[in-house]
């Protein structure tokens, strides 16, 4: 079947259901809450939703620990609610991308419950159980959330591997039965009408069956034995052949530590594996060694270099994803040198800068109104398992609490998980009950309702941007060219397609910056398509004001 590559001209909106909208006032967002807000998503103009996991789960990692892949989490509703949700989405021409978490299950999944009790269980080899060595863990691998990657299992006196929390045991794809189970789960959801999958940590699923000792590393000891592992491409091709492609399902693979040399092996169309990737290099420009808690001063030149590299090297080869936020990252406003004093300008500038690149744009819930990091006061305000684990582990390592707390306030995943700010009523209109996590105090000034009313709001800017980008050949297919490469404050790039151009100019500083139009554009007919200040006149030479952003069309 010829693939319909609709995602190349789609804006995708990520919903983190726990914090989106609570319909029954138990303080937890749910599926009926999502249904209530679908008209809002149509108003925004998006084409698809990526829904973070809603499967049955004990919620150790908010749904990224699945105990039943074929049913819905009690907190969120029922399978019937879900069926209603997808049909209401499709009615509005909104596609649904589900989260596919198949590197690990919950320890409360039936497979694992049976496996851990009995060495002869048929499920035993679905996971990695190993004997300890001389009273020590089976190897030296460490977990993504800090600490080692093994948990003792008293019933069978051995250990099991978990790259995330101990309630997320890793699946063993060296056992072909695991692959069969997973394909059948994927086909189950495709039969129910799902349009695609965001594949959680998909590049980790092929692990060396011998689980060899890892080389020393600042983080993720052992990664050379599972990151882009030996059989990963066979596995992905098999999923493509026997599941995704049969339903024309779109896929985006989350790929931690991906580099631009390796990415094509996953996303070249003729390889028939994944359609696109979420990469992290641009999110790691303000940390050291890809470890977000090792904070590093933001420098625009580093960001430009990374974005340009991915734009250049993937052009005509593979498809990028464009994002600045998701449920694992802190909010973008206040990051990347933007300041809260310039809230609206900063939000609009960041959106302009990222969404005219080539790739599929993603908006994380709340980003479109410029939601900010959580205003957490004490450690009790944090709920995220990773945050709590990092605190525990770093305390054990003797790292001063003051340093860790500072890093947590800035970088904890909970920063993006505070409830969606719908209006200025109690609890921001998210719930009439007590929200599961603290709501930001600024909901009285930052909320959807006010943003709808104010024609200069961040939300209305996003709507305009989305409509400009739609069906625009230059943005979809144009070649990327960077200008002002050495500039520390300006990010300037153009896109060109069939002798038509788009030029994007963004000021990442709170000072005026001089801009002179490049010679090649002078004498061309120009039009300003989008700007975050409203008195935009001259193009040939002007001062860009703090966080100013402009998009021009030339022919
Ligand atoms: O968030 C991170 C570090 O703070 C990342 O390393 C993150 O763990 C990594 O990107 C994998 O994320 C995905 O899988 C995790 C889950 O906790 C995340 O929410 C999910 O996006 C395990 O399923
Ligand atoms: Ca609820």
mmCIF file of C-alpha atoms in Angstrom, residues 234-514:
data_model
loop_
_atom_site.group_PDB
_atom_site.id
_atom_site.type_symbol
_atom_site.label_atom_id
_atom_site.label_comp_id
_atom_site.label_asym_id
_atom_site.label_seq_id
_atom_site.Cartn_x
_atom_site.Cartn_y
_atom_site.Cartn_z
ATOM 1 C CA UNK A 234 15.071 -6.190 12.317
ATOM 2 C CA UNK A 235 12.570 -5.628 15.114
ATOM 3 C CA UNK A 236 11.373 -2.324 13.762
ATOM 4 C CA UNK A 237 11.061 -3.632 10.245
ATOM 5 C CA UNK A 238 9.023 -6.527 11.564
ATOM 6 C CA UNK A 239 6.696 -4.161 13.432
ATOM 7 C CA UNK A 240 6.378 -2.084 10.290
ATOM 8 C CA UNK A 241 5.627 -5.072 8.070
ATOM 9 C CA UNK A 242 3.223 -6.925 10.356
ATOM 10 C CA UNK A 243 1.521 -4.032 12.098
ATOM 11 C CA UNK A 244 2.103 -0.326 11.330
ATOM 12 C CA UNK A 245 2.126 -0.428 7.532
ATOM 13 C CA UNK A 246 -0.973 -2.584 7.248
ATOM 14 C CA UNK A 247 -2.992 0.307 8.646
ATOM 15 C CA UNK A 248 -0.909 3.163 7.323
ATOM 16 C CA UNK A 249 -0.066 4.037 10.924
ATOM 17 C CA UNK A 250 2.306 6.922 11.456
ATOM 18 C CA UNK A 251 5.179 6.372 13.880
ATOM 19 C CA UNK A 252 7.482 8.643 15.806
ATOM 20 C CA UNK A 253 10.189 6.950 17.814
ATOM 21 C CA UNK A 254 11.531 8.474 20.968
ATOM 22 C CA UNK A 255 15.284 8.161 20.550
ATOM 23 C CA UNK A 256 17.419 9.168 23.501
ATOM 24 C CA UNK A 257 21.053 10.056 22.716
ATOM 25 C CA UNK A 258 20.394 9.795 18.982
ATOM 26 C CA UNK A 259 22.967 11.300 16.656
ATOM 27 C CA UNK A 260 22.488 12.518 13.141
ATOM 28 C CA UNK A 261 24.679 9.778 11.658
ATOM 29 C CA UNK A 262 22.560 6.981 13.147
ATOM 30 C CA UNK A 263 19.112 8.501 12.667
ATOM 31 C CA UNK A 264 18.808 7.716 8.928
ATOM 32 C CA UNK A 265 18.988 3.992 9.670
ATOM 33 C CA UNK A 266 15.674 4.372 11.469
ATOM 34 C CA UNK A 267 13.798 6.780 9.247
ATOM 35 C CA UNK A 268 14.874 6.484 5.614
ATOM 36 C CA UNK A 269 11.571 5.716 3.935
ATOM 37 C CA UNK A 270 12.879 2.757 1.947
ATOM 38 C CA UNK A 271 14.048 1.044 5.135
ATOM 39 C CA UNK A 272 10.433 0.675 6.275
ATOM 40 C CA UNK A 273 11.000 1.114 9.987
ATOM 41 C CA UNK A 274 9.868 4.370 11.613
ATOM 42 C CA UNK A 275 8.496 7.529 9.998
ATOM 43 C CA UNK A 276 10.196 10.020 12.287
ATOM 44 C CA UNK A 277 12.097 10.465 15.526
ATOM 45 C CA UNK A 278 12.055 12.586 18.631
ATOM 46 C CA UNK A 279 15.691 13.508 19.130
ATOM 47 C CA UNK A 280 17.218 15.227 22.145
ATOM 48 C CA UNK A 281 20.390 16.957 21.068
ATOM 49 C CA UNK A 282 18.728 20.394 21.015
ATOM 50 C CA UNK A 283 17.282 19.776 24.488
ATOM 51 C CA UNK A 284 20.714 18.934 25.815
ATOM 52 C CA UNK A 285 22.398 22.226 24.891
ATOM 53 C CA UNK A 286 21.898 23.525 28.420
ATOM 54 C CA UNK A 287 23.332 20.521 30.239
ATOM 55 C CA UNK A 288 26.536 18.458 30.324
ATOM 56 C CA UNK A 289 26.828 14.859 29.014
ATOM 57 C CA UNK A 290 23.104 14.717 28.197
ATOM 58 C CA UNK A 291 22.330 14.662 31.926
ATOM 59 C CA UNK A 292 19.718 17.321 32.517
ATOM 60 C CA UNK A 293 20.579 17.839 36.183
ATOM 61 C CA UNK A 294 24.128 18.839 35.243
ATOM 62 C CA UNK A 295 23.033 22.337 34.314
ATOM 63 C CA UNK A 296 24.999 24.362 31.802
ATOM 64 C CA UNK A 297 24.610 27.981 30.750
ATOM 65 C CA UNK A 298 22.517 28.370 27.602
ATOM 66 C CA UNK A 299 24.329 29.649 24.544
ATOM 67 C CA UNK A 300 22.352 30.368 21.399
ATOM 68 C CA UNK A 301 25.241 29.340 19.168
ATOM 69 C CA UNK A 302 25.106 25.812 20.538
ATOM 70 C CA UNK A 303 21.382 25.558 19.859
ATOM 71 C CA UNK A 304 21.765 26.927 16.342
ATOM 72 C CA UNK A 305 24.538 24.511 15.563
ATOM 73 C CA UNK A 306 22.470 21.511 16.639
ATOM 74 C CA UNK A 307 19.282 22.576 14.861
ATOM 75 C CA UNK A 308 21.179 23.428 11.686
ATOM 76 C CA UNK A 309 22.987 20.121 11.712
ATOM 77 C CA UNK A 310 19.723 18.151 11.923
ATOM 78 C CA UNK A 311 18.079 20.326 9.264
ATOM 79 C CA UNK A 312 20.994 19.923 6.846
ATOM 80 C CA UNK A 313 21.820 16.281 7.355
ATOM 81 C CA UNK A 314 18.247 14.986 7.342
ATOM 82 C CA UNK A 315 17.184 16.969 4.280
ATOM 83 C CA UNK A 316 15.850 14.535 1.684
ATOM 84 C CA UNK A 317 16.856 11.631 3.932
ATOM 85 C CA UNK A 318 14.558 11.461 6.921
ATOM 86 C CA UNK A 319 11.861 13.366 8.731
ATOM 87 C CA UNK A 320 12.458 15.518 11.842
ATOM 88 C CA UNK A 321 10.136 16.300 14.749
ATOM 89 C CA UNK A 322 10.015 19.882 15.995
ATOM 90 C CA UNK A 323 9.446 20.374 19.685
ATOM 91 C CA UNK A 324 10.570 22.436 22.655
ATOM 92 C CA UNK A 325 8.432 20.833 25.343
ATOM 93 C CA UNK A 326 6.939 17.548 26.414
ATOM 94 C CA UNK A 327 5.997 15.849 29.687
ATOM 95 C CA UNK A 328 9.665 15.114 30.501
ATOM 96 C CA UNK A 329 11.076 18.593 29.939
ATOM 97 C CA UNK A 330 10.762 21.832 31.872
ATOM 98 C CA UNK A 331 8.648 24.546 30.229
ATOM 99 C CA UNK A 332 10.319 26.448 27.404
ATOM 100 C CA UNK A 333 9.449 29.962 28.552
ATOM 101 C CA UNK A 334 12.154 30.864 31.045
ATOM 102 C CA UNK A 335 14.523 28.502 29.238
ATOM 103 C CA UNK A 336 16.696 29.223 26.149
ATOM 104 C CA UNK A 337 17.557 32.672 27.485
ATOM 105 C CA UNK A 338 13.936 33.842 27.531
ATOM 106 C CA UNK A 339 12.818 35.809 30.572
ATOM 107 C CA UNK A 340 9.454 35.760 32.294
ATOM 108 C CA UNK A 341 9.315 39.578 32.168
ATOM 109 C CA UNK A 342 8.973 39.208 28.409
ATOM 110 C CA UNK A 343 6.562 36.318 28.689
ATOM 111 C CA UNK A 344 4.370 36.758 25.624
ATOM 112 C CA UNK A 345 7.155 37.957 23.343
ATOM 113 C CA UNK A 346 9.398 35.103 24.435
ATOM 114 C CA UNK A 347 6.721 32.437 23.893
ATOM 115 C CA UNK A 348 5.928 33.768 20.441
ATOM 116 C CA UNK A 349 9.571 34.071 19.471
ATOM 117 C CA UNK A 350 10.324 30.473 20.487
ATOM 118 C CA UNK A 351 7.340 29.165 18.518
ATOM 119 C CA UNK A 352 8.377 31.153 15.445
ATOM 120 C CA UNK A 353 11.954 29.977 15.658
ATOM 121 C CA UNK A 354 11.166 26.261 15.930
ATOM 122 C CA UNK A 355 8.031 25.731 13.838
ATOM 123 C CA UNK A 356 9.298 27.055 10.514
ATOM 124 C CA UNK A 357 11.991 24.415 10.398
ATOM 125 C CA UNK A 358 11.440 21.223 8.429
ATOM 126 C CA UNK A 359 9.649 18.446 10.292
ATOM 127 C CA UNK A 360 6.422 17.707 12.116
ATOM 128 C CA UNK A 361 5.649 20.297 14.794
ATOM 129 C CA UNK A 362 4.488 19.215 18.241
ATOM 130 C CA UNK A 363 2.832 21.430 20.852
ATOM 131 C CA UNK A 364 2.755 20.219 24.434
ATOM 132 C CA UNK A 365 -0.442 21.048 26.320
ATOM 133 C CA UNK A 366 -0.265 24.501 27.876
ATOM 134 C CA UNK A 367 2.653 25.599 25.716
ATOM 135 C CA UNK A 368 0.177 27.418 23.463
ATOM 136 C CA UNK A 369 -0.731 29.771 26.324
ATOM 137 C CA UNK A 370 2.802 29.969 27.670
ATOM 138 C CA UNK A 371 2.420 27.933 30.826
ATOM 139 C CA UNK A 372 5.429 28.249 33.101
ATOM 140 C CA UNK A 373 7.396 25.875 35.322
ATOM 141 C CA UNK A 374 5.614 24.726 38.471
ATOM 142 C CA UNK A 375 5.895 27.015 41.445
ATOM 143 C CA UNK A 376 6.809 24.234 43.807
ATOM 144 C CA UNK A 377 7.952 25.244 47.251
ATOM 145 C CA UNK A 378 9.138 22.072 48.957
ATOM 146 C CA UNK A 379 10.048 18.526 47.991
ATOM 147 C CA UNK A 380 6.555 17.399 49.080
ATOM 148 C CA UNK A 381 5.136 19.280 46.098
ATOM 149 C CA UNK A 382 6.905 16.897 43.690
ATOM 150 C CA UNK A 383 5.218 13.678 42.531
ATOM 151 C CA UNK A 384 7.468 12.381 39.774
ATOM 152 C CA UNK A 385 9.146 9.063 40.486
ATOM 153 C CA UNK A 386 12.278 10.144 38.620
ATOM 154 C CA UNK A 387 12.597 13.352 40.652
ATOM 155 C CA UNK A 388 12.202 11.529 43.948
ATOM 156 C CA UNK A 389 14.643 8.853 42.904
ATOM 157 C CA UNK A 390 17.289 11.321 41.778
ATOM 158 C CA UNK A 391 17.018 13.072 45.114
ATOM 159 C CA UNK A 392 17.484 9.787 46.977
ATOM 160 C CA UNK A 393 20.375 8.596 44.851
ATOM 161 C CA UNK A 394 22.256 11.892 44.861
ATOM 162 C CA UNK A 395 21.867 12.197 48.624
ATOM 163 C CA UNK A 396 23.461 8.747 48.909
ATOM 164 C CA UNK A 397 26.314 9.925 46.703
ATOM 165 C CA UNK A 398 26.868 12.836 49.078
ATOM 166 C CA UNK A 399 25.881 15.581 46.618
ATOM 167 C CA UNK A 400 24.785 18.650 48.648
ATOM 168 C CA UNK A 401 21.023 18.928 49.013
ATOM 169 C CA UNK A 402 21.077 22.596 48.059
ATOM 170 C CA UNK A 403 22.577 21.790 44.636
ATOM 171 C CA UNK A 404 20.145 18.964 43.977
ATOM 172 C CA UNK A 405 17.117 20.974 45.024
ATOM 173 C CA UNK A 406 18.148 23.823 42.777
ATOM 174 C CA UNK A 407 18.452 21.428 39.855
ATOM 175 C CA UNK A 408 15.136 19.786 40.689
ATOM 176 C CA UNK A 409 13.239 23.085 40.850
ATOM 177 C CA UNK A 410 14.592 23.961 37.423
ATOM 178 C CA UNK A 411 14.569 20.604 35.686
ATOM 179 C CA UNK A 412 12.078 18.250 37.338
ATOM 180 C CA UNK A 413 9.634 16.652 34.927
ATOM 181 C CA UNK A 414 6.824 17.859 37.195
ATOM 182 C CA UNK A 415 7.409 21.367 35.869
ATOM 183 C CA UNK A 416 5.490 20.400 32.748
ATOM 184 C CA UNK A 417 2.920 18.292 34.551
ATOM 185 C CA UNK A 418 0.979 20.935 36.456
ATOM 186 C CA UNK A 419 -2.713 21.063 35.486
ATOM 187 C CA UNK A 420 -3.804 22.814 32.343
ATOM 188 C CA UNK A 421 -4.932 26.381 33.073
ATOM 189 C CA UNK A 422 -8.352 26.717 31.471
ATOM 190 C CA UNK A 423 -9.761 29.824 33.160
ATOM 191 C CA UNK A 424 -9.468 32.010 36.256
ATOM 192 C CA UNK A 425 -11.970 30.119 38.394
ATOM 193 C CA UNK A 426 -10.861 27.929 41.326
ATOM 194 C CA UNK A 427 -8.215 25.341 40.343
ATOM 195 C CA UNK A 428 -7.866 27.018 36.978
ATOM 196 C CA UNK A 429 -11.020 25.287 35.756
ATOM 197 C CA UNK A 430 -9.135 21.991 35.685
ATOM 198 C CA UNK A 431 -11.126 20.303 38.465
ATOM 199 C CA UNK A 432 -13.486 21.095 41.300
ATOM 200 C CA UNK A 433 -11.718 18.532 43.449
ATOM 201 C CA UNK A 434 -8.198 18.711 44.851
ATOM 202 C CA UNK A 435 -5.762 18.403 41.930
ATOM 203 C CA UNK A 436 -3.282 15.511 42.109
ATOM 204 C CA UNK A 437 -0.432 17.998 41.736
ATOM 205 C CA UNK A 438 -0.134 21.660 42.625
ATOM 206 C CA UNK A 439 -1.632 24.170 40.183
ATOM 207 C CA UNK A 440 0.447 27.185 39.214
ATOM 208 C CA UNK A 441 -0.571 30.377 41.002
ATOM 209 C CA UNK A 442 -0.320 32.357 37.789
ATOM 210 C CA UNK A 443 -3.473 30.759 36.336
ATOM 211 C CA UNK A 444 -5.358 34.004 36.983
ATOM 212 C CA UNK A 445 -3.267 35.731 34.334
ATOM 213 C CA UNK A 446 -2.227 32.776 32.160
ATOM 214 C CA UNK A 447 -5.255 30.760 31.083
ATOM 215 C CA UNK A 448 -7.056 29.621 27.958
ATOM 216 C CA UNK A 449 -10.172 31.726 28.468
ATOM 217 C CA UNK A 450 -8.289 35.040 28.617
ATOM 218 C CA UNK A 451 -6.040 33.967 25.771
ATOM 219 C CA UNK A 452 -9.065 33.370 23.569
ATOM 220 C CA UNK A 453 -10.410 36.848 24.288
ATOM 221 C CA UNK A 454 -7.191 38.763 23.777
ATOM 222 C CA UNK A 455 -6.380 39.047 20.101
ATOM 223 C CA UNK A 456 -2.672 39.572 20.822
ATOM 224 C CA UNK A 457 -2.381 36.545 23.081
ATOM 225 C CA UNK A 458 0.139 33.747 22.762
ATOM 226 C CA UNK A 459 -2.718 31.397 21.872
ATOM 227 C CA UNK A 460 -3.947 33.557 19.015
ATOM 228 C CA UNK A 461 -0.379 33.832 17.753
ATOM 229 C CA UNK A 462 -0.140 30.035 17.723
ATOM 230 C CA UNK A 463 -3.400 29.841 15.790
ATOM 231 C CA UNK A 464 -2.093 32.250 13.212
ATOM 232 C CA UNK A 465 1.210 30.414 12.947
ATOM 233 C CA UNK A 466 -0.561 27.078 12.499
ATOM 234 C CA UNK A 467 -2.731 28.438 9.716
ATOM 235 C CA UNK A 468 0.256 29.994 7.921
ATOM 236 C CA UNK A 469 2.216 26.777 8.069
ATOM 237 C CA UNK A 470 -0.653 24.670 6.736
ATOM 238 C CA UNK A 471 -0.290 23.632 3.079
ATOM 239 C CA UNK A 472 2.810 25.775 2.727
ATOM 240 C CA UNK A 473 5.158 24.019 0.294
ATOM 241 C CA UNK A 474 8.142 26.074 1.361
ATOM 242 C CA UNK A 475 7.787 25.108 5.006
ATOM 243 C CA UNK A 476 7.078 21.485 4.214
ATOM 244 C CA UNK A 477 9.700 20.884 1.525
ATOM 245 C CA UNK A 478 12.037 23.861 1.418
ATOM 246 C CA UNK A 479 15.761 23.560 1.866
ATOM 247 C CA UNK A 480 17.181 25.115 5.002
ATOM 248 C CA UNK A 481 19.878 27.800 4.891
ATOM 249 C CA UNK A 482 21.358 29.402 7.979
ATOM 250 C CA UNK A 483 22.454 33.089 8.051
ATOM 251 C CA UNK A 484 24.213 35.144 10.713
ATOM 252 C CA UNK A 485 25.837 31.922 11.904
ATOM 253 C CA UNK A 486 28.300 33.630 14.210
ATOM 254 C CA UNK A 487 25.745 35.898 15.861
ATOM 255 C CA UNK A 488 25.309 35.259 19.579
ATOM 256 C CA UNK A 489 21.831 36.756 19.827
ATOM 257 C CA UNK A 490 20.110 36.325 16.491
ATOM 258 C CA UNK A 491 18.920 33.133 14.892
ATOM 259 C CA UNK A 492 18.264 33.736 11.202
ATOM 260 C CA UNK A 493 17.391 31.077 8.657
ATOM 261 C CA UNK A 494 15.638 30.819 5.354
ATOM 262 C CA UNK A 495 13.823 28.039 3.594
ATOM 263 C CA UNK A 496 13.735 27.862 -0.168
ATOM 264 C CA UNK A 497 11.530 25.909 -2.537
ATOM 265 C CA UNK A 498 11.007 26.533 -6.259
ATOM 266 C CA UNK A 499 12.591 30.005 -6.027
ATOM 267 C CA UNK A 500 10.250 31.071 -3.269
ATOM 268 C CA UNK A 501 11.595 31.875 0.164
ATOM 269 C CA UNK A 502 10.671 32.125 3.784
ATOM 270 C CA UNK A 503 12.977 34.037 6.086
ATOM 271 C CA UNK A 504 12.771 33.635 9.864
ATOM 272 C CA UNK A 505 14.510 36.127 12.149
ATOM 273 C CA UNK A 506 14.532 35.694 15.939
ATOM 274 C CA UNK A 507 16.155 37.761 18.650
ATOM 275 C CA UNK A 508 17.115 35.642 21.654
ATOM 276 C CA UNK A 509 18.091 38.596 23.799
ATOM 277 C CA UNK A 510 16.402 41.344 25.786
ATOM 278 C CA UNK A 511 18.447 44.000 23.948
ATOM 279 C CA UNK A 512 17.940 45.620 20.583
ATOM 280 C CA UNK A 513 19.920 43.928 17.833
ATOM 281 C CA UNK A 514 20.779 45.348 14.448
#
